[in-house]
PDB file of C-alpha atoms in Angstrom:
ATOM      1  CA  MET G1143      36.820 -19.196  43.418  1.00  0.00           C
ATOM      2  CA  THR G1144      38.925 -18.541  40.336  1.00  0.00           C
ATOM      3  CA  ASP G1145      41.509 -21.173  39.520  1.00  0.00           C
ATOM      4  CA  ARG G1146      45.068 -19.990  39.916  1.00  0.00           C
ATOM      5  CA  ILE G1147      46.734 -19.156  36.595  1.00  0.00           C
ATOM      6  CA  THR G1148      49.837 -21.312  36.192  1.00  0.00           C
ATOM      7  CA  GLN G1149      50.813 -20.441  32.605  1.00  0.00           C
ATOM      8  CA  ILE G1150      51.064 -17.036  30.978  1.00  0.00           C
ATOM      9  CA  ASP G1151      52.525 -15.315  27.921  1.00  0.00           C
ATOM     10  CA  LEU G1152      54.731 -12.233  28.094  1.00  0.00           C
ATOM     11  CA  ASN G1153      54.378  -9.793  25.199  1.00  0.00           C
ATOM     12  CA  ALA G1154      56.088  -6.531  24.331  1.00  0.00           C
ATOM     13  CA  ASP G1155      55.774  -3.890  21.616  1.00  0.00           C
ATOM     14  CA  LEU G1156      58.954  -4.212  19.555  1.00  0.00           C
ATOM     15  CA  GLY G1157      60.334  -3.029  16.222  1.00  0.00           C
ATOM     16  CA  GLU G1158      59.192   0.505  17.032  1.00  0.00           C
ATOM     17  CA  GLY G1159      62.212   2.296  15.622  1.00  0.00           C
ATOM     18  CA  PHE G1160      62.393   4.035  12.268  1.00  0.00           C
ATOM     19  CA  GLY G1161      65.365   4.130   9.915  1.00  0.00           C
ATOM     20  CA  PRO G1162      68.503   4.651  12.026  1.00  0.00           C
ATOM     21  CA  TRP G1163      66.495   5.553  15.156  1.00  0.00           C
ATOM     22  CA  ALA G1164      66.037   2.694  17.614  1.00  0.00           C
ATOM     23  CA  MET G1165      63.343   2.503  20.288  1.00  0.00           C
ATOM     24  CA  GLY G1166      64.242   0.449  23.328  1.00  0.00           C
ATOM     25  CA  ASP G1167      66.522  -2.568  23.574  1.00  0.00           C
ATOM     26  CA  ASP G1168      64.800  -5.104  21.333  1.00  0.00           C
ATOM     27  CA  ALA G1169      67.681  -7.575  21.487  1.00  0.00           C
ATOM     28  CA  ALA G1170      67.384  -7.823  25.267  1.00  0.00           C
ATOM     29  CA  MET G1171      63.588  -7.969  25.197  1.00  0.00           C
ATOM     30  CA  PHE G1172      63.628 -10.866  22.733  1.00  0.00           C
ATOM     31  CA  GLY G1173      65.395 -12.870  25.418  1.00  0.00           C
ATOM     32  CA  ILE G1174      62.567 -12.206  27.877  1.00  0.00           C
ATOM     33  CA  VAL G1175      59.218 -12.231  26.056  1.00  0.00           C
ATOM     34  CA  THR G1176      57.385 -15.048  24.295  1.00  0.00           C
ATOM     35  CA  SER G1177      55.334 -12.831  21.947  1.00  0.00           C
ATOM     36  CA  ALA G1178      56.302  -9.643  20.104  1.00  0.00           C
ATOM     37  CA  ASN G1179      53.852  -7.048  18.822  1.00  0.00           C
ATOM     38  CA  VAL G1180      55.706  -5.652  15.807  1.00  0.00           C
ATOM     39  CA  ALA G1181      54.990  -2.123  14.583  1.00  0.00           C
ATOM     40  CA  CYS G1182      53.932  -2.177  10.962  1.00  0.00           C
ATOM     41  CA  GLY G1183      54.420   1.303   9.558  1.00  0.00           C
ATOM     42  CA  GLY G1184      51.696   3.328  11.273  1.00  0.00           C
ATOM     43  CA  HIS G1185      52.947   4.766  14.562  1.00  0.00           C
ATOM     44  CA  ALA G1186      56.495   3.515  13.862  1.00  0.00           C
ATOM     45  CA  SER G1187      58.726   1.231  11.766  1.00  0.00           C
ATOM     46  CA  ASP G1188      59.574   0.797   8.096  1.00  0.00           C
ATOM     47  CA  PRO G1189      60.265  -2.224   5.853  1.00  0.00           C
ATOM     48  CA  GLU G1190      63.879  -2.690   6.989  1.00  0.00           C
ATOM     49  CA  THR G1191      62.995  -2.350  10.671  1.00  0.00           C
ATOM     50  CA  MET G1192      60.149  -4.832  10.235  1.00  0.00           C
ATOM     51  CA  TYR G1193      62.415  -7.303   8.460  1.00  0.00           C
ATOM     52  CA  HIS G1194      65.217  -7.206  11.016  1.00  0.00           C
ATOM     53  CA  THR G1195      62.731  -7.379  13.907  1.00  0.00           C
ATOM     54  CA  LEU G1196      61.120 -10.455  12.365  1.00  0.00           C
ATOM     55  CA  GLN G1197      64.535 -12.028  11.912  1.00  0.00           C
ATOM     56  CA  GLN G1198      65.300 -11.430  15.603  1.00  0.00           C
ATOM     57  CA  ALA G1199      61.953 -12.944  16.564  1.00  0.00           C
ATOM     58  CA  LYS G1200      62.600 -16.012  14.439  1.00  0.00           C
ATOM     59  CA  ALA G1201      66.068 -16.520  15.913  1.00  0.00           C
ATOM     60  CA  SER G1202      64.671 -16.144  19.432  1.00  0.00           C
ATOM     61  CA  GLY G1203      61.683 -18.440  18.891  1.00  0.00           C
ATOM     62  CA  VAL G1204      59.281 -15.596  19.700  1.00  0.00           C
ATOM     63  CA  THR G1205      55.739 -15.516  18.279  1.00  0.00           C
ATOM     64  CA  VAL G1206      54.957 -12.396  16.220  1.00  0.00           C
ATOM     65  CA  GLY G1207      51.816 -10.292  16.053  1.00  0.00           C
ATOM     66  CA  ALA G1208      50.991  -7.278  13.895  1.00  0.00           C
ATOM     67  CA  HIS G1209      50.723  -4.045  15.897  1.00  0.00           C
ATOM     68  CA  PRO G1210      48.698  -1.554  13.824  1.00  0.00           C
ATOM     69  CA  GLY G1211      48.102   1.942  15.140  1.00  0.00           C
ATOM     70  CA  TYR G1212      47.221   5.439  14.040  1.00  0.00           C
ATOM     71  CA  ALA G1213      49.484   6.672  11.256  1.00  0.00           C
ATOM     72  CA  ASP G1214      50.965   9.320  13.532  1.00  0.00           C
ATOM     73  CA  PRO G1215      54.709   8.799  14.052  1.00  0.00           C
ATOM     74  CA  ALA G1216      55.122  12.264  15.609  1.00  0.00           C
ATOM     75  CA  GLY G1217      52.657  11.309  18.332  1.00  0.00           C
ATOM     76  CA  PHE G1218      53.836   7.682  18.449  1.00  0.00           C
ATOM     77  CA  GLY G1219      50.259   6.561  17.896  1.00  0.00           C
ATOM     78  CA  ARG G1220      49.177   7.876  21.289  1.00  0.00           C
ATOM     79  CA  ARG G1221      46.810  10.547  19.939  1.00  0.00           C
ATOM     80  CA  VAL G1222      43.328   9.768  18.632  1.00  0.00           C
ATOM     81  CA  ILE G1223      43.107  10.735  14.952  1.00  0.00           C
ATOM     82  CA  PRO G1224      39.505  11.347  13.783  1.00  0.00           C
ATOM     83  CA  MET G1225      38.639   8.599  11.294  1.00  0.00           C
ATOM     84  CA  THR G1226      35.513   6.841  10.107  1.00  0.00           C
ATOM     85  CA  PRO G1227      35.138   3.136  10.910  1.00  0.00           C
ATOM     86  CA  ALA G1228      35.724   2.268   7.245  1.00  0.00           C
ATOM     87  CA  GLU G1229      38.948   4.285   7.245  1.00  0.00           C
ATOM     88  CA  ILE G1230      40.121   2.488  10.400  1.00  0.00           C
ATOM     89  CA  THR G1231      39.407  -0.871   8.745  1.00  0.00           C
ATOM     90  CA  ARG G1232      41.444   0.055   5.667  1.00  0.00           C
ATOM     91  CA  MET G1233      44.281   1.538   7.730  1.00  0.00           C
ATOM     92  CA  CYS G1234      44.581  -1.589   9.853  1.00  0.00           C
ATOM     93  CA  GLY G1235      44.315  -3.857   6.825  1.00  0.00           C
ATOM     94  CA  ALA G1236      47.116  -1.993   5.077  1.00  0.00           C
ATOM     95  CA  GLN G1237      49.434  -2.216   8.090  1.00  0.00           C
ATOM     96  CA  ILE G1238      48.718  -5.871   8.859  1.00  0.00           C
ATOM     97  CA  GLY G1239      49.216  -6.700   5.186  1.00  0.00           C
ATOM     98  CA  ALA G1240      52.507  -4.814   5.090  1.00  0.00           C
ATOM     99  CA  LEU G1241      53.915  -6.818   7.998  1.00  0.00           C
ATOM    100  CA  MET G1242      52.667 -10.043   6.445  1.00  0.00           C
ATOM    101  CA  GLY G1243      54.490  -9.215   3.227  1.00  0.00           C
ATOM    102  CA  ILE G1244      57.753  -8.648   5.091  1.00  0.00           C
ATOM    103  CA  ALA G1245      57.109 -11.740   7.224  1.00  0.00           C
ATOM    104  CA  ALA G1246      56.945 -13.847   4.067  1.00  0.00           C
ATOM    105  CA  GLN G1247      60.425 -12.607   3.172  1.00  0.00           C
ATOM    106  CA  ALA G1248      61.773 -13.128   6.694  1.00  0.00           C
ATOM    107  CA  GLY G1249      60.316 -16.611   6.945  1.00  0.00           C
ATOM    108  CA  HIS G1250      58.502 -15.967  10.231  1.00  0.00           C
ATOM    109  CA  PRO G1251      54.686 -15.724  10.173  1.00  0.00           C
ATOM    110  CA  VAL G1252      52.359 -13.126  11.656  1.00  0.00           C
ATOM    111  CA  SER G1253      50.314 -15.156  14.137  1.00  0.00           C
ATOM    112  CA  TYR G1254      47.956 -12.591  15.705  1.00  0.00           C
ATOM    113  CA  VAL G1255      47.004  -8.889  15.793  1.00  0.00           C
ATOM    114  CA  LYS G1256      47.226  -6.474  18.708  1.00  0.00           C
ATOM    115  CA  PRO G1257      46.178  -2.824  18.172  1.00  0.00           C
ATOM    116  CA  HIS G1258      48.524  -0.129  19.439  1.00  0.00           C
ATOM    117  CA  GLY G1259      48.220   2.860  21.732  1.00  0.00           C
ATOM    118  CA  ALA G1260      45.353   5.289  21.286  1.00  0.00           C
ATOM    119  CA  LEU G1261      43.680   3.043  18.721  1.00  0.00           C
ATOM    120  CA  ALA G1262      43.656   0.111  21.160  1.00  0.00           C
ATOM    121  CA  ASN G1263      42.385   2.251  24.028  1.00  0.00           C
ATOM    122  CA  LEU G1264      39.601   3.734  21.897  1.00  0.00           C
ATOM    123  CA  ALA G1265      38.609   0.263  20.677  1.00  0.00           C
ATOM    124  CA  ALA G1266      38.508  -0.900  24.292  1.00  0.00           C
ATOM    125  CA  ARG G1267      35.580   1.414  25.027  1.00  0.00           C
ATOM    126  CA  ASP G1268      34.059   2.086  21.580  1.00  0.00           C
ATOM    127  CA  ARG G1269      32.431  -0.960  19.999  1.00  0.00           C
ATOM    128  CA  THR G1270      32.268   0.708  16.581  1.00  0.00           C
ATOM    129  CA  VAL G1271      36.051   1.122  16.509  1.00  0.00           C
ATOM    130  CA  ALA G1272      36.560  -2.406  17.834  1.00  0.00           C
ATOM    131  CA  ASP G1273      34.295  -3.755  15.081  1.00  0.00           C
ATOM    132  CA  ALA G1274      36.271  -1.817  12.466  1.00  0.00           C
ATOM    133  CA  ILE G1275      39.543  -3.399  13.577  1.00  0.00           C
ATOM    134  CA  VAL G1276      37.994  -6.861  13.691  1.00  0.00           C
ATOM    135  CA  GLN G1277      36.602  -6.407  10.170  1.00  0.00           C
ATOM    136  CA  ALA G1278      40.112  -5.714   8.889  1.00  0.00           C
ATOM    137  CA  ILE G1279      41.416  -8.927  10.456  1.00  0.00           C
ATOM    138  CA  VAL G1280      38.505 -11.059   9.248  1.00  0.00           C
ATOM    139  CA  ALA G1281      38.970  -9.805   5.679  1.00  0.00           C
ATOM    140  CA  ILE G1282      42.627 -10.869   5.744  1.00  0.00           C
ATOM    141  CA  ASN G1283      42.310 -14.128   7.659  1.00  0.00           C
ATOM    142  CA  PRO G1284      39.279 -15.025   9.838  1.00  0.00           C
ATOM    143  CA  SER G1285      41.412 -17.461  11.838  1.00  0.00           C
ATOM    144  CA  LEU G1286      44.007 -14.807  12.790  1.00  0.00           C
ATOM    145  CA  PRO G1287      43.520 -14.131  16.527  1.00  0.00           C
ATOM    146  CA  LEU G1288      43.081 -10.751  18.175  1.00  0.00           C
ATOM    147  CA  LEU G1289      44.997  -9.995  21.374  1.00  0.00           C
ATOM    148  CA  ALA G1290      42.658  -7.583  23.181  1.00  0.00           C
ATOM    149  CA  ILE G1291      42.729  -5.640  26.429  1.00  0.00           C
ATOM    150  CA  SER G1292      40.940  -7.828  28.966  1.00  0.00           C
ATOM    151  CA  GLY G1293      37.297  -7.090  29.711  1.00  0.00           C
ATOM    152  CA  THR G1294      36.782  -4.594  26.889  1.00  0.00           C
ATOM    153  CA  GLN G1295      34.828  -4.009  23.669  1.00  0.00           C
ATOM    154  CA  GLY G1296      37.704  -5.487  21.671  1.00  0.00           C
ATOM    155  CA  GLU G1297      36.982  -8.898  23.157  1.00  0.00           C
ATOM    156  CA  ALA G1298      33.243  -8.540  22.538  1.00  0.00           C
ATOM    157  CA  ALA G1299      33.704  -7.482  18.917  1.00  0.00           C
ATOM    158  CA  ALA G1300      35.980 -10.422  18.154  1.00  0.00           C
ATOM    159  CA  ARG G1301      33.628 -12.933  19.754  1.00  0.00           C
ATOM    160  CA  ALA G1302      30.643 -11.523  17.860  1.00  0.00           C
ATOM    161  CA  ALA G1303      32.517 -11.953  14.585  1.00  0.00           C
ATOM    162  CA  GLY G1304      33.680 -15.466  15.414  1.00  0.00           C
ATOM    163  CA  LEU G1305      37.305 -14.306  15.493  1.00  0.00           C
ATOM    164  CA  PRO G1306      39.660 -16.072  17.925  1.00  0.00           C
ATOM    165  CA  VAL G1307      40.430 -13.718  20.802  1.00  0.00           C
ATOM    166  CA  TYR G1308      42.889 -13.751  23.700  1.00  0.00           C
ATOM    167  CA  SER G1309      43.024 -11.352  26.638  1.00  0.00           C
ATOM    168  CA  GLU G1310      45.937  -9.329  27.963  1.00  0.00           C
ATOM    169  CA  LEU G1311      46.835  -7.361  31.054  1.00  0.00           C
ATOM    170  CA  PHE G1312      49.449  -4.641  31.420  1.00  0.00           C
ATOM    171  CA  ALA G1313      52.215  -5.098  33.942  1.00  0.00           C
ATOM    172  CA  ASP G1314      52.870  -1.399  34.502  1.00  0.00           C
ATOM    173  CA  ARG G1315      49.523   0.320  33.839  1.00  0.00           C
ATOM    174  CA  GLY G1316      46.856   1.306  36.320  1.00  0.00           C
ATOM    175  CA  TYR G1317      43.252   0.157  35.900  1.00  0.00           C
ATOM    176  CA  LEU G1318      39.854   1.772  36.413  1.00  0.00           C
ATOM    177  CA  ALA G1319      36.774   0.014  37.785  1.00  0.00           C
ATOM    178  CA  SER G1320      35.377   0.043  34.228  1.00  0.00           C
ATOM    179  CA  GLY G1321      38.238  -2.238  33.149  1.00  0.00           C
ATOM    180  CA  GLN G1322      39.802   0.565  31.123  1.00  0.00           C
ATOM    181  CA  LEU G1323      43.403   1.661  31.595  1.00  0.00           C
ATOM    182  CA  VAL G1324      43.977   4.858  33.543  1.00  0.00           C
ATOM    183  CA  PRO G1325      44.736   7.449  30.803  1.00  0.00           C
ATOM    184  CA  ARG G1326      48.387   8.383  30.513  1.00  0.00           C
ATOM    185  CA  GLY G1327      49.163  11.591  32.361  1.00  0.00           C
ATOM    186  CA  GLN G1328      46.606  10.945  35.091  1.00  0.00           C
ATOM    187  CA  PRO G1329      47.591   9.859  38.621  1.00  0.00           C
ATOM    188  CA  GLY G1330      48.017   6.104  38.849  1.00  0.00           C
ATOM    189  CA  ALA G1331      48.402   5.592  35.099  1.00  0.00           C
ATOM    190  CA  MET G1332      51.868   4.066  35.328  1.00  0.00           C
ATOM    191  CA  ILE G1333      53.530   1.753  37.830  1.00  0.00           C
ATOM    192  CA  HIS G1334      57.235   2.563  37.960  1.00  0.00           C
ATOM    193  CA  ASP G1335      58.202   0.366  40.905  1.00  0.00           C
ATOM    194  CA  THR G1336      59.326  -3.031  39.633  1.00  0.00           C
ATOM    195  CA  GLN G1337      58.482  -4.944  42.789  1.00  0.00           C
ATOM    196  CA  GLN G1338      55.051  -3.345  43.016  1.00  0.00           C
ATOM    197  CA  ALA G1339      54.283  -4.344  39.424  1.00  0.00           C
ATOM    198  CA  THR G1340      55.468  -7.906  40.021  1.00  0.00           C
ATOM    199  CA  ASP G1341      53.540  -8.294  43.287  1.00  0.00           C
ATOM    200  CA  ARG G1342      50.338  -7.019  41.657  1.00  0.00           C
ATOM    201  CA  LEU G1343      50.655  -9.544  38.826  1.00  0.00           C
ATOM    202  CA  LEU G1344      51.341 -12.453  41.162  1.00  0.00           C
ATOM    203  CA  ALA G1345      48.310 -11.553  43.284  1.00  0.00           C
ATOM    204  CA  PHE G1346      46.178 -11.358  40.136  1.00  0.00           C
ATOM    205  CA  LEU G1347      47.340 -14.757  38.916  1.00  0.00           C
ATOM    206  CA  ASP G1348      46.374 -16.230  42.299  1.00  0.00           C
ATOM    207  CA  THR G1349      42.972 -14.539  42.587  1.00  0.00           C
ATOM    208  CA  GLY G1350      41.823 -13.343  39.153  1.00  0.00           C
ATOM    209  CA  LEU G1351      41.196  -9.900  40.668  1.00  0.00           C
ATOM    210  CA  MET G1352      42.871  -6.695  39.454  1.00  0.00           C
ATOM    211  CA  PRO G1353      43.224  -3.687  41.813  1.00  0.00           C
ATOM    212  CA  VAL G1354      41.795  -0.435  40.425  1.00  0.00           C
ATOM    213  CA  THR G1355      42.259   3.231  41.293  1.00  0.00           C
ATOM    214  CA  ASP G1356      38.570   4.001  41.840  1.00  0.00           C
ATOM    215  CA  GLY G1357      36.951   1.044  43.587  1.00  0.00           C
ATOM    216  CA  ASP G1358      37.181  -2.580  44.593  1.00  0.00           C
ATOM    217  CA  PRO G1359      39.317  -5.049  42.597  1.00  0.00           C
ATOM    218  CA  ILE G1360      37.637  -6.346  39.443  1.00  0.00           C
ATOM    219  CA  PRO G1361      37.704  -9.831  37.850  1.00  0.00           C
ATOM    220  CA  LEU G1362      39.584 -10.060  34.553  1.00  0.00           C
ATOM    221  CA  GLN G1363      40.862 -12.816  32.281  1.00  0.00           C
ATOM    222  CA  ALA G1364      44.438 -13.025  31.062  1.00  0.00           C
ATOM    223  CA  HIS G1365      46.301 -15.135  28.535  1.00  0.00           C
ATOM    224  CA  SER G1366      49.154 -12.640  28.173  1.00  0.00           C
ATOM    225  CA  ILE G1367      50.897  -9.881  30.120  1.00  0.00           C
ATOM    226  CA  CYS G1368      52.292  -6.856  28.305  1.00  0.00           C
ATOM    227  CA  VAL G1369      55.679  -5.610  29.486  1.00  0.00           C
ATOM    228  CA  HIS G1370      56.685  -2.365  27.845  1.00  0.00           C
ATOM    229  CA  GLY G1371      60.024  -2.307  26.046  1.00  0.00           C
ATOM    230  CA  ASP G1372      60.556   1.416  25.460  1.00  0.00           C
ATOM    231  CA  GLY G1373      61.481   2.966  28.808  1.00  0.00           C
ATOM    232  CA  PRO G1374      64.853   3.348  30.557  1.00  0.00           C
ATOM    233  CA  GLN G1375      63.900   0.669  33.123  1.00  0.00           C
ATOM    234  CA  ALA G1376      61.965  -1.515  30.672  1.00  0.00           C
ATOM    235  CA  VAL G1377      64.421  -4.389  30.407  1.00  0.00           C
ATOM    236  CA  ALA G1378      65.080  -4.507  34.144  1.00  0.00           C
ATOM    237  CA  MET G1379      61.347  -4.519  34.922  1.00  0.00           C
ATOM    238  CA  ALA G1380      60.639  -7.219  32.328  1.00  0.00           C
ATOM    239  CA  GLN G1381      63.475  -9.386  33.663  1.00  0.00           C
ATOM    240  CA  HIS G1382      62.252  -8.957  37.235  1.00  0.00           C
ATOM    241  CA  ILE G1383      58.672  -9.817  36.303  1.00  0.00           C
ATOM    242  CA  ARG G1384      59.719 -12.922  34.381  1.00  0.00           C
ATOM    243  CA  ALA G1385      61.886 -14.087  37.272  1.00  0.00           C
ATOM    244  CA  GLY G1386      59.093 -13.402  39.757  1.00  0.00           C
ATOM    245  CA  LEU G1387      56.621 -15.412  37.702  1.00  0.00           C
ATOM    246  CA  ALA G1388      59.044 -18.326  37.408  1.00  0.00           C
ATOM    247  CA  ASP G1389      59.736 -18.280  41.153  1.00  0.00           C
ATOM    248  CA  HIS G1390      55.960 -18.345  41.694  1.00  0.00           C
ATOM    249  CA  GLY G1391      55.673 -21.550  39.669  1.00  0.00           C
ATOM    250  CA  VAL G1392      54.199 -19.905  36.586  1.00  0.00           C
ATOM    251  CA  THR G1393      55.204 -21.293  33.174  1.00  0.00           C
ATOM    252  CA  ILE G1394      56.063 -18.605  30.581  1.00  0.00           C
ATOM    253  CA  ARG G1395      54.848 -19.668  27.144  1.00  0.00           C
ATOM    254  CA  SER G1396      53.210 -18.079  24.089  1.00  0.00           C
ATOM    255  CA  PHE G1397      49.442 -17.874  24.451  1.00  0.00           C
ATOM    256  CA  LEU G1398      49.185 -19.549  21.037  1.00  0.00           C
ATOM    257  CA  HIS G1399      51.267 -22.547  22.101  1.00  0.00           C
ATOM    258  CA  GLY G1400      49.628 -23.561  25.339  1.00  0.00           C
TER     259      GLY G1400
END
């Protein structure tokens, strides 16, 4: 019997605008989440956006992670770009380093790394890609944790390299029996109903089992729950989930400050 989870982190992908173009309501999300995955110039963002996002995080007491992804702003990092493992390592290193440079100016440190979008999903199933991302982190700081999709190759790669690793679940994404996320565009990929998403999370925290679209529920670990910040109902869903967790007796706290 899995022990009931009584403390969890809420994370969201923030700072995903570019120049004058904003993505989502970051100000509202900073009042809800305890960790922010900040875009660092690949799929989105620029130095000014990074700086102001880090300032908001600091003022809100929110932990910050680097959120590297494919350098594909037009596709918002949701398309796989053919790259060698060495190229992925250098790309991730450049983006993590960029955010760290801005973080030094903002006075709020980068405390972990969470890959974005198509890069994260590919790393979840492809150990070579997961290893490439981990190598980038280890070269920068071998004590900098990876926030990985629960039950995937990202976790395994980090553990093999001796890198600290934490596991996350997605509040509004469907799961397959393999532990992978249902690909976007396929039936069951997204959960749009706020109550359904909240009820699923509460049941998981009680049982450790995640429902899937193609079989029986599977056991997963979780230190953090990702709530997306870039949809029209994003803030309302995140608020509802946080309130539901609190009502269920779950403490909301950064996974790095447990």
